[in-house]
Structure formats: structure tokens, C-alpha cells
PDB file of C-alpha atoms in Angstrom:
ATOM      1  CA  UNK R   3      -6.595  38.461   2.955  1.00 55.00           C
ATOM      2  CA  UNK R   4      -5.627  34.485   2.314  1.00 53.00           C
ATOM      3  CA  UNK R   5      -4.532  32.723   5.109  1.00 55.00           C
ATOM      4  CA  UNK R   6      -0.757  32.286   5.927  1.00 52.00           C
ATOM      5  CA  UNK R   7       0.643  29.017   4.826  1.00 52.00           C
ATOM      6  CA  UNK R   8       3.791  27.489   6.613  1.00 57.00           C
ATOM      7  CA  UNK R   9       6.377  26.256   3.877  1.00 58.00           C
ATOM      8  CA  UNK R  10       6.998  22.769   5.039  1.00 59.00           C
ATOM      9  CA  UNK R  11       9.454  22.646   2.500  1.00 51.00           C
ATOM     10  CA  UNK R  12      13.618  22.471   2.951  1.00 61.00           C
ATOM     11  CA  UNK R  13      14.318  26.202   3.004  1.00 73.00           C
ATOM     12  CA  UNK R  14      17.376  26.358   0.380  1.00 74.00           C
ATOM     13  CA  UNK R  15      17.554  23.049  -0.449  1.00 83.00           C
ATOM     14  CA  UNK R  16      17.484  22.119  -4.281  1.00 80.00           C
ATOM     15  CA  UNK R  17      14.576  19.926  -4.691  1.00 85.00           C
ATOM     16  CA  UNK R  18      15.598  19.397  -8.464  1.00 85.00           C
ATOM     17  CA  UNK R  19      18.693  17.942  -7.606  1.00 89.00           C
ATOM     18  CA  UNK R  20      19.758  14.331  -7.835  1.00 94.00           C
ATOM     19  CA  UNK R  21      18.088  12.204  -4.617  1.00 96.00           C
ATOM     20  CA  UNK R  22      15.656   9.656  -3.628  1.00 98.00           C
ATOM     21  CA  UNK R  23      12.239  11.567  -2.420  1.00 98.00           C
ATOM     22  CA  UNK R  24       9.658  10.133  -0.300  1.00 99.00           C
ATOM     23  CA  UNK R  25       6.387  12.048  -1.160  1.00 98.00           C
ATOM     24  CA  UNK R  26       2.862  11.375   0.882  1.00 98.00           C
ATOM     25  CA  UNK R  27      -0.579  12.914  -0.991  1.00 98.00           C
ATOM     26  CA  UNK R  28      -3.756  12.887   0.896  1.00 97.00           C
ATOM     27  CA  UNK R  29      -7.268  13.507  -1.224  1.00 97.00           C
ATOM     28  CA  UNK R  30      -9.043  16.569  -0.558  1.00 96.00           C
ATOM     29  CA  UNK R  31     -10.649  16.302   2.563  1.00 94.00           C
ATOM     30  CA  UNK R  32      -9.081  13.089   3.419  1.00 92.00           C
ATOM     31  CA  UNK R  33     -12.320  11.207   1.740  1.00 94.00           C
ATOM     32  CA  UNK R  34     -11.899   8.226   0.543  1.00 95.00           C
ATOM     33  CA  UNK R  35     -11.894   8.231  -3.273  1.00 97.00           C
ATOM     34  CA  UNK R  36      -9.350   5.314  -4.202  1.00 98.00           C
ATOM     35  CA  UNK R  37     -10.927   1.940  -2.901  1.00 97.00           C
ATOM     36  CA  UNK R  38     -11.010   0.047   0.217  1.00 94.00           C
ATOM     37  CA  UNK R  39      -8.785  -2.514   2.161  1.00 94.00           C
ATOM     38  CA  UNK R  40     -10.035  -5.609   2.420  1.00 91.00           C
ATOM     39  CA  UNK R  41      -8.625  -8.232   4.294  1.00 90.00           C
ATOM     40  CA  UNK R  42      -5.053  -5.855   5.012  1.00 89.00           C
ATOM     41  CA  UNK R  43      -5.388  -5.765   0.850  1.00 94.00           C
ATOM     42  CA  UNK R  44      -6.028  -2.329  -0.601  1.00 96.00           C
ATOM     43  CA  UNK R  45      -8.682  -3.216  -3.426  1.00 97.00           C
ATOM     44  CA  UNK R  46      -8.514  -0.382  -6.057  1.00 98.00           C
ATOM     45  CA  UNK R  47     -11.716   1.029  -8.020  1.00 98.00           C
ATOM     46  CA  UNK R  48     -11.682   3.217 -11.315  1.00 98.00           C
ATOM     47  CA  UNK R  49     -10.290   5.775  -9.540  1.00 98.00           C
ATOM     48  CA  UNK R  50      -7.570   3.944  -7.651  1.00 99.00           C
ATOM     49  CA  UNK R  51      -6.386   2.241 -10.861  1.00 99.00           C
ATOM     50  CA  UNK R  52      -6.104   6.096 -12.590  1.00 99.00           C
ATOM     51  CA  UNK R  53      -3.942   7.402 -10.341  1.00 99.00           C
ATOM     52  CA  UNK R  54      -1.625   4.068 -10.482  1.00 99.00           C
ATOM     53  CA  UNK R  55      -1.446   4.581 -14.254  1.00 99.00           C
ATOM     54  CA  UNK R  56      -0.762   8.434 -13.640  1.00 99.00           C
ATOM     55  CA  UNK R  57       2.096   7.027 -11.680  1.00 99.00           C
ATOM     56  CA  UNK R  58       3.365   4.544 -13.966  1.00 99.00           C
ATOM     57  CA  UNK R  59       3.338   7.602 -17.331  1.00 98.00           C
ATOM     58  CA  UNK R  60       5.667   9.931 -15.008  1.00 98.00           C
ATOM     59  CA  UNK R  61       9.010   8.814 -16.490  1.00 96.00           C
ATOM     60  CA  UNK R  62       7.498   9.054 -19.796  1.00 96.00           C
ATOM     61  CA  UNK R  63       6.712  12.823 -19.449  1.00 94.00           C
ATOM     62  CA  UNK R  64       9.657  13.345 -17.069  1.00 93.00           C
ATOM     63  CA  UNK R  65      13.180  11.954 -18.265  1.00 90.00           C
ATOM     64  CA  UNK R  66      15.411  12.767 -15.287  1.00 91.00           C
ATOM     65  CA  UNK R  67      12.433  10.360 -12.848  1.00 95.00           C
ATOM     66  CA  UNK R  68      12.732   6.992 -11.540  1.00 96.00           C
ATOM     67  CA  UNK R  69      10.296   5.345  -9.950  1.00 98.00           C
ATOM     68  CA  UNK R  70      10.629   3.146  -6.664  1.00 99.00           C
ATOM     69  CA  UNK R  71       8.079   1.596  -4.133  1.00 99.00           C
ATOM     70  CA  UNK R  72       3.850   3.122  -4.374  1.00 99.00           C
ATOM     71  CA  UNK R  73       1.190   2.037  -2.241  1.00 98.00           C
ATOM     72  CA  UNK R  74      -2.358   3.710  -3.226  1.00 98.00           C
ATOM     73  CA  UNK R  75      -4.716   3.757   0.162  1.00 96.00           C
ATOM     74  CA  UNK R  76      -8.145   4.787   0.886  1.00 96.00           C
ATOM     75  CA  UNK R  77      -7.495   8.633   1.037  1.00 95.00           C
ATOM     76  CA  UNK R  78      -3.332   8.660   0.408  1.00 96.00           C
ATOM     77  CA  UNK R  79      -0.585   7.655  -1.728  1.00 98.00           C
ATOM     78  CA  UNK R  80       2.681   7.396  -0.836  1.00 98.00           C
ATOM     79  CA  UNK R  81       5.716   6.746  -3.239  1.00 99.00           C
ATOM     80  CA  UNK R  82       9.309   6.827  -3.614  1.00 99.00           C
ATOM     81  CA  UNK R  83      10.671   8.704  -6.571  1.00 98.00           C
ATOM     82  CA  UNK R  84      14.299   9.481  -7.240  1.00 97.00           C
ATOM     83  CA  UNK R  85      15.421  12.679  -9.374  1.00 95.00           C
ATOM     84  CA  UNK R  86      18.690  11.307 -11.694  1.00 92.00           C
ATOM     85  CA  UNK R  87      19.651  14.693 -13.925  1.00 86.00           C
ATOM     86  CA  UNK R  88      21.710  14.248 -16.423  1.00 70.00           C
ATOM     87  CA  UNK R  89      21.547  10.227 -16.868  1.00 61.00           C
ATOM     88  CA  UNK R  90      24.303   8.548 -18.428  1.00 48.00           C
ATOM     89  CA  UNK R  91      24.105   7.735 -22.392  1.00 56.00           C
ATOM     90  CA  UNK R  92      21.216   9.964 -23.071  1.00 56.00           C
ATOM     91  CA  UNK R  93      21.359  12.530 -25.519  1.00 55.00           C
ATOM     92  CA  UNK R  94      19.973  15.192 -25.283  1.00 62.00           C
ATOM     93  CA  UNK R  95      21.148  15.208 -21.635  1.00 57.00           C
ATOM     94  CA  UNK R  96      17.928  15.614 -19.442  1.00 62.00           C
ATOM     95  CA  UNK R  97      16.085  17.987 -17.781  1.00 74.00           C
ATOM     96  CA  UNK R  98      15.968  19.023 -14.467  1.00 82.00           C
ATOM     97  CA  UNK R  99      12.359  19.022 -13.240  1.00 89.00           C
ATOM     98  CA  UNK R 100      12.134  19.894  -9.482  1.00 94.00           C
ATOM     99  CA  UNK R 101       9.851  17.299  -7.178  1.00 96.00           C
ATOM    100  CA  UNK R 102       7.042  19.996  -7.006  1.00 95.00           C
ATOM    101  CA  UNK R 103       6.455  20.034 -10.746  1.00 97.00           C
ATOM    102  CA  UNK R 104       6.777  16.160 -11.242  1.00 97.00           C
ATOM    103  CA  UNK R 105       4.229  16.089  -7.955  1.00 98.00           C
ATOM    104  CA  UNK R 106       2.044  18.956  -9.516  1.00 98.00           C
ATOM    105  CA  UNK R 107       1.668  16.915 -12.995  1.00 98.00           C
ATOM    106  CA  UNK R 108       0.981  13.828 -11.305  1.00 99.00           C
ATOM    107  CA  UNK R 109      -2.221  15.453  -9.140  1.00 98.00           C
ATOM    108  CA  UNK R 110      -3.334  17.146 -12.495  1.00 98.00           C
ATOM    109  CA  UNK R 111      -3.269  14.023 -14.778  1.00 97.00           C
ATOM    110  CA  UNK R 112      -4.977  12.197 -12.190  1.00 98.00           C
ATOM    111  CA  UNK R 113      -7.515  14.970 -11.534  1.00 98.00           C
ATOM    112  CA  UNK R 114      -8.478  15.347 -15.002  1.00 97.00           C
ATOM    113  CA  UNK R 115      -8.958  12.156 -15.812  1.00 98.00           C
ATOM    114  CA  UNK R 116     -10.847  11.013 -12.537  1.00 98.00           C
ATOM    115  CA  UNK R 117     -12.979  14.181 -12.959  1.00 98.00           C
ATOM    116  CA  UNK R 118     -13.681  13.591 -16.275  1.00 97.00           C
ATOM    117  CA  UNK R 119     -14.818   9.778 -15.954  1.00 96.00           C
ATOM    118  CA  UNK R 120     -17.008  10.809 -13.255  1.00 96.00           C
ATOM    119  CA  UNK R 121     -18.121  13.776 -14.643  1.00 95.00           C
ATOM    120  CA  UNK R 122     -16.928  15.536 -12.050  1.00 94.00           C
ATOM    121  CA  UNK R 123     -15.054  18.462 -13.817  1.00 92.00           C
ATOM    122  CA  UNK R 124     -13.370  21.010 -11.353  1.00 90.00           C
ATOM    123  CA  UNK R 125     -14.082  18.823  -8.501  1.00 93.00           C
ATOM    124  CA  UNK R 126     -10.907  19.255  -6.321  1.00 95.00           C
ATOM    125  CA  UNK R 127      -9.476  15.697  -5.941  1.00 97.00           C
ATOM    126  CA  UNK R 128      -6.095  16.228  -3.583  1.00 98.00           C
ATOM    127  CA  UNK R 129      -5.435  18.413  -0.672  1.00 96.00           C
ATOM    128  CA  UNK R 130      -3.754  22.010  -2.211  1.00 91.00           C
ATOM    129  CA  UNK R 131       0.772  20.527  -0.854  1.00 93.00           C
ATOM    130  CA  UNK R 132       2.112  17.376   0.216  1.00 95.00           C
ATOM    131  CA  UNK R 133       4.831  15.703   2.333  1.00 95.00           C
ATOM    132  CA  UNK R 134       8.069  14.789   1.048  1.00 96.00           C
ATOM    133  CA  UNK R 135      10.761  13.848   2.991  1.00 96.00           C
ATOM    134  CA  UNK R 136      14.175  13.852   1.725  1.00 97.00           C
ATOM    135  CA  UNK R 137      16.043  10.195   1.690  1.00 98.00           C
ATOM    136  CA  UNK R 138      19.552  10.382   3.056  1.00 96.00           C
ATOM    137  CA  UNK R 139      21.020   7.316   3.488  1.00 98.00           C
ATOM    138  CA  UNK R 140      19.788   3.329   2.430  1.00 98.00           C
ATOM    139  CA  UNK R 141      18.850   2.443   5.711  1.00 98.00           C
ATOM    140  CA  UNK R 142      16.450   5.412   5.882  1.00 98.00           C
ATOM    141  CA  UNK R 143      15.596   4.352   2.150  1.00 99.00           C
ATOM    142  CA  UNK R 144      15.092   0.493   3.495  1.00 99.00           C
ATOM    143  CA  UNK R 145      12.850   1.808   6.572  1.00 98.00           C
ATOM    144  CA  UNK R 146      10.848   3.955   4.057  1.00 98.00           C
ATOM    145  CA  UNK R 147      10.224   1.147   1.459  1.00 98.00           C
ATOM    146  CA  UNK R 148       9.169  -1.382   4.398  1.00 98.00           C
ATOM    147  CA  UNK R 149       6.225   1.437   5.299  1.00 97.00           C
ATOM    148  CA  UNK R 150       5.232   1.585   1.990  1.00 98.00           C
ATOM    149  CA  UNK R 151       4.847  -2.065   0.999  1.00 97.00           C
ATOM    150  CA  UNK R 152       2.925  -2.403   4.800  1.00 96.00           C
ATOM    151  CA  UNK R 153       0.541   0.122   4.792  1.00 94.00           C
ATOM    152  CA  UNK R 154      -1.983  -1.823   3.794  1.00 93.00           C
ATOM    153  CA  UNK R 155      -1.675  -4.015   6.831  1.00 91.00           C
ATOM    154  CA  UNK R 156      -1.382  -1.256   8.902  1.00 88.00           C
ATOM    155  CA  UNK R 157      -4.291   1.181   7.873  1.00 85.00           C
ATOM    156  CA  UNK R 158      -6.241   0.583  11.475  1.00 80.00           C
ATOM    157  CA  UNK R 159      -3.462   2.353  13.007  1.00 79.00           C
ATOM    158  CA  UNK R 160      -2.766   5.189   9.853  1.00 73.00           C
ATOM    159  CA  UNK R 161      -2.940   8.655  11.025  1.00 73.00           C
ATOM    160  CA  UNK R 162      -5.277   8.933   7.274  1.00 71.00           C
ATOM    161  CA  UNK R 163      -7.299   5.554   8.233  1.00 72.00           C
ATOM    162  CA  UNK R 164     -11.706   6.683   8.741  1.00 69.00           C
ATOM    163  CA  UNK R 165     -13.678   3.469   9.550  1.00 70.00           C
ATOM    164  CA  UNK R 166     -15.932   2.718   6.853  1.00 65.00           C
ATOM    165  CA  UNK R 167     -19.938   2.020   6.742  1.00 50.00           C
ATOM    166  CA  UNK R 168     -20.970  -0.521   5.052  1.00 35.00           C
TER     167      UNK R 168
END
């Protein structure tokens, strides 16, 4: 028998409907596949710069996403992403993908491609959910962004951060 997983989800809320999201995903195991910081700069490698491009495509498979603040770390990403169904002016109107699906494609692209540069294939690169945390209001939305863009500096102090050997 599998284990019981808690739902950390929003029991009956809508997660495809219009909003501002703020999503956290950790790598499997919390190792640290992305790069290093450096001086409170987060330097990205190959696979660091992947995922940031895997970001980048998701309006371009996913008309109803915009894109706000990202910070890549060590072992986590976090980003902002807002769901807009039904935008004005385009035609055919769009479509509404919930979070989990936009969040599903984005760990798959990623995955693939990682895996397959480092030959790697199956290799499980992110832990199985993620956090999201619904934004309600700008101030939360200005509090949120502020994390994001600081992480970097912060990353002795991240419940995520591992010291590294060098």
C-alpha cells in the first residue's frame, strides 16, 4: 500500500482561475543541481540556465500565463505566475490551464532536457508536489516579489540552503 499524502492544496478552490500564484519547487532530494551562490549572487550552470529557459517558453505553450518575478537557487526555484483566462483581444479566447498543469509541464521540459544533456534519462530531477501560495492582495504580492529578488542574499538563512564543499 503507497503511503498517504496530505493535499496541501486549497480544498475547492479553482486553481485555473484568474490570480497571481506564488509557486516554490525544490529538486529531488533537495541536492543541489542548479549552480552555486557566490558572493550573495546565484551563478547558474547548464542546468540552471535550462530550467530559466523552461521558464521563459511557458507563455508560449500556455496562452492564459504571465510571468512575474523567478529566482533559480541551489536546490529551489521560486516564481510568480499569474493565470489571465480569457485575455482581452485574443481570438480564439484562451484556455484555461490550471497551475498544476502549467507547474507539471514546466518540471517535465526541464527534466527532459537536463536529463538528456547529461545523459541522465529517467533520473528524477524535482521532488514528486510543490508549494504555491495563493496571492491576495498587492501588498502580499509586493512582500512576495521582495523574497524573490533577495533570496540570493539570504540563502545562509533558507530553510533549502546545505553548505557546500569545496
Amino acid at each position: 500500500m503507497l503511503p498517504y499524502r496530505k493535499n496541501i492544496r486549497l480544498q475547492g478552490y479553482d486553481y485555473s482561475s484568474d490570480g497571481l500564484y506564488f509557486i516554490t519547487i525544490c529538486t529531488n532530494n533537495r541536492y543541489p543541481l542548479f549552480g552555486s551562490i557566490k558572493d550573495w549572487q546565484m551563478n547558474l550552470n547548464d542546468n540552471g540556465k535550462i530550467v530559466l529557459e523552461c521558464w521563459n517558453e511557458l507563455p508560449n505553450h500556455y496562452d492564459n500565463v504571465i510571468l512575474h518575478d523567478f529566482c533559480i537557487m541551489p536546490n529551489h526555484i521560486h516564481g510568480i505566475i499569474q493565470i489571465c483566462n480569457g485575455l482581452a483581444g485574443l481570438k480564439p479566447a484562451t484556455t484555461a490551464h490550471p497551475l498544476s498543469e502549467i507547474v507539471r509541464a514546466l518540471k517535465t521540459f526541464s527534466s527532459r532536457e537536463i536529463n538528456e544533456k547529461n545523459g541522465t534519462q529517467g533520473c528524477p530531477l524535482w521532488q514528486r508536489n510543490y508549494y504555491e501560495h495563493i496571492i491576495r492582495s498587492d501588498s502580499a504580492y509586493t512582500t512576495i516579489s521582495e523574497y524573490i529578488k533577495g533570496n540570493p542574499q539570504r540563502w545562509v538563512y533558507d530553510k533549502f540552503y546545505y553548505k557546500e564543499n569545496y
